[in-house]
Amino acid sequence: MIKKFHVLYVGQIELDNIGLNGTPANDRRYSDRRLREAFNTAREVAQLMDELGFDVLWTAEHHFQREGYEVFPNLIQLGLWLATQTKRLKFGCAFNILPMWHPIRLAEDYAMADIVTDGRIIMGVGRGYHTREVETFGAPLLDAEKNRELFEEQLRLLLTCFNEQAFHFKGKYYECPPPLDYRGYRLKEITMVPRPKHLPVEIWMPIASGKTIELMAQYGLKAMVTLNGEKILDDVICAYHAACLKRGQNKRLGEDMIWGAGVYLADCREEAIRRLEPAHDERFKWFAPFGFVRYADEQGRVWGSPGAPARTPLLKDGVAQKAWFCGPPAEVIAGIKSVEAKYPGLENFMIHWAEGLPPQEFKEQLRWFAKEVMPAFK
């Protein structure tokens, strides 16, 4: 049963000339002043969510995006600041891209934030998908197998920092500490200082493939799935559940998962689609080339695979796939409940902020959602 409500804000600024016939994504350029606007937007949205009773605001780590779609480079730093501007809202990292970090540095930063906010920062990790970002930081992404290998070793080191009072870690990429003399003795182990206050650390990760699911179950990670068509969503939830059961984790179907979807409220479905469509289309102008069309056709084939649609999706496709819910509150409630009913362990629903939707319009949607949709679940 859904109990907690989240929002995903990837860090876009207010974009101009949006939609399929608007400015091409690669042609967008914004000044430093404009790119800084996302921080004030994050504060305003966080304060509103805090007031309305939402549970978690998730943001995304990205770099070099002069196009203005995702402009937050440090999520722990951002969450730490936002915690000072709010009272109870939590802040999730969706996601800290491990190949662009030293795992010990990331663990230290998180531990400090966990202590000073008393647990209001939620850790999330990912492997990355922008070659411009990951390869520029000197980590592999074009070589997917090397990226996976590096990520898994970094994850083991991150967990070691959190879970061991003192340790020596030796892998293919890291040896911590290195063998050396220190203050008259031979250094054999180190202790991360400080360690988090709240242990074990809750770590979330997006589900991207079958290998990802097995790794997440192996290391006890929790899962986020967002804007997936109904068939793919079901496949992913069942696969994660099965992988966890195989590892002896007796979870209910949907437990330890966040399900994210797009939402737009209006007096009727047609009006909601008309208003949301330019923002929806702007989103997929940017994200579709990265492979983020997680819909299936009538035969269950993922879009982009042989025989399945290869085009950029329309909003009506997303509504049909139950990745987007548009219309009056009662209709949106019924749509969300139709998915919720399949998964007895599902407790977390997340609204994905369509990247082209102006901040003021999105805040109005949050107010309406909190007033007329959330009470049907809480």
Coordinates of C-alpha atoms in Angstrom, one line a residue:
M1 CA 0.0 0.0 0.0
I2 CA 1.4 3.4 -1.0
K3 CA 2.2 5.4 2.1
K4 CA 5.0 7.8 1.0
F5 CA 5.1 10.4 -1.7
H6 CA 8.3 11.5 -3.5
V7 CA 9.2 14.0 -6.2
L8 CA 12.0 13.7 -8.8
Y9 CA 13.5 17.0 -9.9
V10 CA 16.5 16.4 -12.1
G11 CA 17.6 20.0 -11.9
Q12 CA 16.3 21.7 -15.1
I13 CA 16.0 25.4 -15.4
E14 CA 12.8 27.0 -16.8
L15 CA 13.3 26.2 -20.5
D16 CA 12.0 28.4 -23.3
N17 CA 10.5 27.4 -26.7
I18 CA 9.7 23.9 -25.6
G19 CA 8.1 21.0 -27.5
L20 CA 8.7 18.9 -30.6
N21 CA 9.0 22.0 -32.8
G22 CA 10.8 24.1 -30.2
T23 CA 14.6 24.7 -29.9
P24 CA 16.6 21.5 -30.6
A25 CA 18.0 20.1 -27.4
N26 CA 21.6 20.3 -28.6
D27 CA 21.2 23.9 -29.5
R28 CA 20.2 25.2 -26.1
R29 CA 22.7 27.5 -24.4
Y30 CA 22.1 29.5 -21.1
S31 CA 24.1 32.0 -19.2
D32 CA 25.6 31.3 -15.7
R33 CA 22.9 33.5 -14.2
R34 CA 20.1 31.4 -15.8
L35 CA 21.8 28.1 -14.8
R36 CA 21.9 29.2 -11.2
E37 CA 18.1 29.6 -11.1
A38 CA 17.7 25.8 -10.5
F39 CA 19.0 26.2 -6.9
N40 CA 16.3 28.7 -6.0
T41 CA 13.7 26.5 -7.7
A42 CA 14.9 23.5 -5.6
R43 CA 14.5 25.5 -2.4
E44 CA 11.0 26.8 -3.3
V45 CA 9.9 23.3 -4.3
A46 CA 11.4 21.7 -1.2
Q47 CA 9.8 24.3 1.1
L48 CA 6.4 23.7 -0.6
M49 CA 6.8 19.9 -0.3
D50 CA 7.7 20.3 3.3
E51 CA 4.5 22.3 3.9
L52 CA 2.3 19.9 2.0
G53 CA 3.4 16.7 3.6
F54 CA 5.5 15.1 0.9
D55 CA 8.3 12.8 2.1
V56 CA 11.3 13.0 -0.2
L57 CA 12.7 15.3 -2.9
W58 CA 15.1 13.4 -5.2
T59 CA 17.6 15.2 -7.4
A60 CA 20.1 14.0 -10.0
E61 CA 23.9 14.5 -10.4
H62 CA 25.0 15.8 -13.7
H63 CA 27.8 17.9 -15.2
F64 CA 28.6 20.2 -18.1
Q65 CA 25.0 20.6 -19.1
R66 CA 25.0 24.0 -20.7
E67 CA 21.7 22.9 -22.3
G68 CA 20.0 23.5 -19.0
Y69 CA 18.2 20.1 -18.4
E70 CA 20.2 18.8 -15.4
V71 CA 22.5 21.3 -13.6
F72 CA 23.2 19.9 -10.1
P73 CA 26.8 18.5 -9.8
N74 CA 26.7 17.6 -6.1
L75 CA 23.6 16.1 -4.5
I76 CA 24.9 15.7 -1.0
Q77 CA 25.9 19.3 -0.8
L78 CA 22.6 20.3 -2.3
G79 CA 20.6 18.2 0.1
L80 CA 22.6 19.5 3.1
W81 CA 21.7 23.1 2.1
L82 CA 18.0 22.3 1.4
A83 CA 17.8 20.6 4.8
T84 CA 18.7 23.9 6.4
Q85 CA 15.8 25.6 4.5
T86 CA 13.1 23.0 5.6
K87 CA 11.9 21.2 8.7
R88 CA 11.2 17.5 8.0
L89 CA 11.5 16.8 4.3
K90 CA 14.2 14.3 3.3
F91 CA 16.5 14.6 0.3
G92 CA 17.4 11.7 -2.0
C93 CA 20.5 11.4 -4.3
A94 CA 19.2 10.0 -7.6
F95 CA 22.0 9.3 -8.1
N96 CA 25.6 9.9 -7.0
I97 CA 27.6 8.5 -10.0
L98 CA 30.2 6.4 -8.4
P99 CA 32.6 6.2 -11.4
M100 CA 33.0 10.0 -11.0
W101 CA 33.9 9.8 -7.3
H102 CA 36.5 8.3 -5.0
P103 CA 34.3 6.0 -2.9
I104 CA 35.9 7.1 0.4
R105 CA 35.3 10.8 -0.3
L106 CA 31.7 10.1 -1.2
A107 CA 31.3 8.0 2.0
E108 CA 32.8 10.8 4.2
D109 CA 30.6 13.4 2.6
Y110 CA 27.4 11.3 3.1
A111 CA 28.4 10.5 6.7
M112 CA 28.8 14.2 7.6
A113 CA 25.4 15.0 6.0
D114 CA 23.7 12.1 7.8
I115 CA 25.0 13.4 11.1
V116 CA 24.3 17.1 10.8
T117 CA 20.8 16.6 9.3
D118 CA 19.9 13.7 11.6
G119 CA 19.2 11.3 8.7
R120 CA 17.5 13.5 6.2
I121 CA 19.9 12.7 3.3
I122 CA 19.2 9.4 1.4
M123 CA 22.1 7.8 -0.4
G124 CA 21.7 6.7 -4.0
V125 CA 24.3 5.4 -6.4
G126 CA 24.5 4.9 -10.2
R127 CA 26.9 3.9 -13.0
G128 CA 26.2 6.9 -15.2
Y129 CA 25.0 7.1 -18.8
H130 CA 26.4 10.4 -20.2
T131 CA 29.7 9.7 -22.0
R132 CA 30.5 13.5 -21.9
E133 CA 30.4 13.3 -18.1
V134 CA 31.9 10.0 -17.1
E135 CA 34.7 9.8 -19.6
T136 CA 35.7 13.4 -18.9
F137 CA 36.2 12.5 -15.3
G138 CA 38.6 9.8 -16.4
A139 CA 36.3 6.8 -15.8
P140 CA 35.0 4.2 -18.4
L141 CA 31.5 4.3 -19.9
L142 CA 32.1 3.5 -23.5
D143 CA 33.4 0.2 -22.3
A144 CA 30.3 -1.0 -20.4
E145 CA 32.0 -4.0 -18.9
K146 CA 34.8 -1.9 -17.4
N147 CA 32.2 0.5 -16.1
R148 CA 30.3 -2.3 -14.4
E149 CA 33.6 -3.8 -13.0
L150 CA 34.8 -0.4 -11.6
F151 CA 31.3 0.4 -10.2
E152 CA 31.0 -2.9 -8.3
E153 CA 34.5 -2.5 -6.7
Q154 CA 33.6 1.1 -5.7
L155 CA 30.3 -0.1 -4.2
R156 CA 32.2 -2.7 -2.1
L157 CA 34.6 -0.1 -0.9
L158 CA 31.7 2.3 -0.1
L159 CA 29.9 -0.3 1.9
T160 CA 33.2 -1.2 3.7
C161 CA 33.5 2.4 4.8
F162 CA 30.0 2.4 6.2
N163 CA 30.1 -1.0 7.9
E164 CA 33.6 -1.6 9.2
Q165 CA 35.2 0.2 12.2
A166 CA 38.6 -0.3 10.6
F167 CA 39.6 -1.9 7.3
H168 CA 42.2 -2.7 4.7
F169 CA 40.6 -2.9 1.2
K170 CA 42.5 -4.3 -1.8
G171 CA 40.9 -4.6 -5.3
K172 CA 41.8 -4.2 -8.9
Y173 CA 41.4 -0.4 -8.8
Y174 CA 41.8 0.6 -5.1
E175 CA 44.1 -0.4 -2.2
C176 CA 43.1 1.5 0.9
P177 CA 45.3 2.1 2.7
P178 CA 48.4 1.6 0.5
P179 CA 51.3 -0.2 2.3
L180 CA 53.4 2.6 3.8
D181 CA 55.0 3.8 7.0
Y182 CA 53.2 6.4 9.1
R183 CA 54.4 8.1 12.3
G184 CA 56.8 5.3 13.1
Y185 CA 54.6 2.2 12.3
R186 CA 53.5 0.2 9.3
L187 CA 50.0 1.3 8.2
K188 CA 47.8 -1.7 7.8
E189 CA 44.2 -0.3 8.2
I190 CA 42.3 2.9 8.3
T191 CA 39.0 4.1 9.9
M192 CA 36.6 6.4 8.1
V193 CA 35.9 9.4 10.3
P194 CA 33.1 10.2 10.8
R195 CA 31.0 7.1 10.1
P196 CA 27.2 7.7 9.5
K197 CA 24.9 8.0 12.5
H198 CA 22.2 5.9 11.0
L199 CA 23.3 2.3 10.2
P200 CA 23.0 0.3 8.1
V201 CA 23.0 3.0 5.4
E202 CA 19.9 2.8 3.1
I203 CA 21.2 2.8 -0.5
W204 CA 19.0 3.2 -3.6
M205 CA 19.9 2.5 -7.2
P206 CA 18.0 2.7 -10.5
I207 CA 17.2 -0.6 -12.3
A208 CA 18.7 -0.6 -15.8
S209 CA 19.2 -4.3 -16.7
G210 CA 19.1 -7.9 -15.4
K211 CA 22.7 -7.7 -14.3
T212 CA 21.9 -4.6 -12.3
I213 CA 19.1 -6.4 -10.5
E214 CA 21.3 -9.3 -9.5
L215 CA 24.0 -6.9 -8.2
M216 CA 21.4 -4.9 -6.2
A217 CA 20.0 -8.0 -4.6
Q218 CA 23.6 -9.2 -3.8
Y219 CA 24.5 -6.0 -2.0
G220 CA 21.1 -5.2 -0.4
L221 CA 20.3 -2.1 -2.5
K222 CA 16.8 -0.7 -2.8
A223 CA 15.3 0.0 -6.3
M224 CA 13.9 3.0 -8.1
V225 CA 11.9 2.6 -11.4
T226 CA 10.4 5.6 -13.1
L227 CA 8.4 6.3 -16.3
N228 CA 8.3 2.6 -17.2
G229 CA 5.4 1.2 -19.2
E230 CA 3.1 -1.1 -17.3
K231 CA 4.5 -4.3 -18.8
I232 CA 8.1 -3.4 -18.3
L233 CA 7.3 -2.1 -14.7
D234 CA 5.8 -5.5 -13.9
D235 CA 8.8 -7.4 -15.4
V236 CA 11.2 -5.3 -13.3
I237 CA 9.3 -5.5 -10.0
C238 CA 9.0 -9.3 -10.4
A239 CA 12.7 -9.7 -11.3
Y240 CA 13.9 -7.6 -8.4
H241 CA 11.6 -9.5 -6.0
A242 CA 12.8 -12.9 -7.3
A243 CA 16.5 -11.8 -7.1
C244 CA 16.0 -10.7 -3.5
L245 CA 14.2 -14.0 -2.5
K246 CA 17.1 -16.0 -4.1
R247 CA 19.4 -14.1 -1.7
G248 CA 17.3 -14.9 1.3
Q249 CA 15.6 -11.5 1.5
N250 CA 11.9 -12.3 2.3
K251 CA 10.3 -9.2 0.8
R252 CA 6.8 -8.6 -0.4
L253 CA 6.3 -7.9 -4.1
G254 CA 7.1 -4.2 -4.6
E255 CA 8.9 -3.8 -1.2
D256 CA 12.0 -1.6 -1.0
M257 CA 11.1 0.0 -4.4
I258 CA 10.1 3.5 -5.5
W259 CA 7.7 3.6 -8.5
G260 CA 7.8 6.9 -10.4
A261 CA 5.3 8.2 -13.0
G262 CA 4.3 11.5 -14.6
V263 CA 1.2 13.2 -13.3
Y264 CA -0.8 16.2 -14.5
L265 CA -4.1 17.2 -13.0
A266 CA -6.9 19.0 -14.9
D267 CA -10.7 19.0 -15.1
C268 CA -10.5 16.3 -17.9
R269 CA -8.0 14.0 -19.5
E270 CA -7.9 15.9 -22.8
E271 CA -7.1 19.2 -21.1
A272 CA -4.4 17.6 -19.0
I273 CA -2.8 16.1 -22.1
R274 CA -3.0 19.4 -24.0
R275 CA -1.3 21.3 -21.2
L276 CA 1.4 18.7 -20.4
E277 CA 2.3 17.6 -24.0
P278 CA 4.9 20.3 -24.8
A279 CA 6.8 19.6 -21.6
H280 CA 6.5 15.8 -22.1
D281 CA 7.9 16.2 -25.6
E282 CA 10.7 18.4 -24.5
R283 CA 11.7 15.7 -22.0
F284 CA 12.0 13.0 -24.6
K285 CA 13.8 15.3 -27.0
W286 CA 16.6 15.2 -24.5
F287 CA 16.3 11.7 -23.0
A288 CA 15.1 9.4 -25.8
P289 CA 18.6 9.3 -27.5
F290 CA 20.0 7.9 -24.2
G291 CA 17.6 4.9 -24.5
F292 CA 15.1 6.1 -21.9
V293 CA 11.9 4.9 -23.6
R294 CA 10.9 2.1 -21.3
Y295 CA 7.7 1.1 -23.1
A296 CA 6.7 -2.3 -24.6
D297 CA 4.5 -3.1 -27.6
E298 CA 1.6 -5.6 -27.6
Q299 CA 4.0 -8.5 -27.9
G300 CA 6.0 -7.3 -24.9
R301 CA 9.0 -6.1 -27.0
V302 CA 10.8 -3.1 -25.6
W303 CA 10.6 0.0 -27.8
G304 CA 13.7 0.2 -29.9
S305 CA 14.2 -3.5 -30.1
P306 CA 13.6 -5.4 -33.4
G307 CA 10.0 -5.2 -34.5
A308 CA 8.9 -2.7 -31.8
P309 CA 8.4 1.0 -32.3
A310 CA 11.6 3.0 -32.6
R311 CA 10.1 6.5 -32.6
T312 CA 10.1 9.2 -29.9
P313 CA 7.1 8.5 -27.7
L314 CA 4.0 10.7 -27.6
L315 CA 2.2 11.6 -24.4
K316 CA -0.7 9.5 -25.4
D317 CA 1.6 6.5 -25.6
G318 CA 2.8 7.1 -22.0
V319 CA -0.8 7.5 -20.8
A320 CA -1.8 4.2 -22.5
Q321 CA 1.3 2.5 -20.9
K322 CA 0.4 3.9 -17.4
A323 CA 3.7 5.7 -17.3
W324 CA 1.8 9.0 -17.2
F325 CA -1.5 9.8 -15.4
C326 CA -3.5 12.8 -16.8
G327 CA -6.9 14.0 -15.8
P328 CA -9.1 14.9 -12.8
P329 CA -8.0 13.7 -9.3
A330 CA -10.4 10.8 -9.2
E331 CA -9.1 9.4 -12.5
V332 CA -5.5 9.8 -11.5
I333 CA -6.2 8.1 -8.1
A334 CA -7.9 5.2 -9.9
G335 CA -4.9 4.9 -12.3
I336 CA -2.3 4.8 -9.5
K337 CA -4.4 2.4 -7.5
S338 CA -4.7 0.1 -10.4
V339 CA -1.0 -0.4 -10.4
E340 CA -0.7 -0.3 -6.6
A341 CA -3.1 -3.2 -6.3
K342 CA -0.7 -5.6 -8.0
Y343 CA 2.2 -5.1 -5.5
P344 CA 1.4 -5.6 -1.8
G345 CA 4.8 -4.4 -0.7
L346 CA 4.8 -1.1 -2.7
E347 CA 4.9 1.9 -0.4
N348 CA 6.5 4.6 -2.4
F349 CA 5.1 6.6 -5.3
M350 CA 7.2 9.4 -7.0
I351 CA 6.0 12.2 -9.2
H352 CA 8.4 12.8 -12.1
W353 CA 8.6 16.5 -12.9
A354 CA 8.4 16.7 -16.7
E355 CA 11.5 18.7 -17.7
G356 CA 9.7 21.3 -19.8
L357 CA 7.0 22.2 -17.2
P358 CA 7.6 25.7 -15.6
P359 CA 8.3 25.7 -11.9
Q360 CA 5.2 27.8 -11.0
E361 CA 2.9 25.4 -12.9
F362 CA 4.6 22.4 -11.3
K363 CA 4.1 23.9 -7.8
E364 CA 0.4 24.4 -8.6
Q365 CA 0.2 20.7 -9.5
L366 CA 1.9 19.7 -6.2
R367 CA -0.7 21.7 -4.2
W368 CA -3.6 20.1 -6.1
F369 CA -2.0 16.6 -5.8
A370 CA -1.5 17.0 -2.0
K371 CA -5.0 18.2 -1.5
E372 CA -7.0 15.8 -3.6
V373 CA -4.8 12.8 -4.4
M374 CA -2.6 12.0 -1.4
P375 CA -5.5 11.7 1.1
A376 CA -6.9 8.8 -0.9
F377 CA -3.8 6.8 0.0
K378 CA -2.8 8.3 3.4

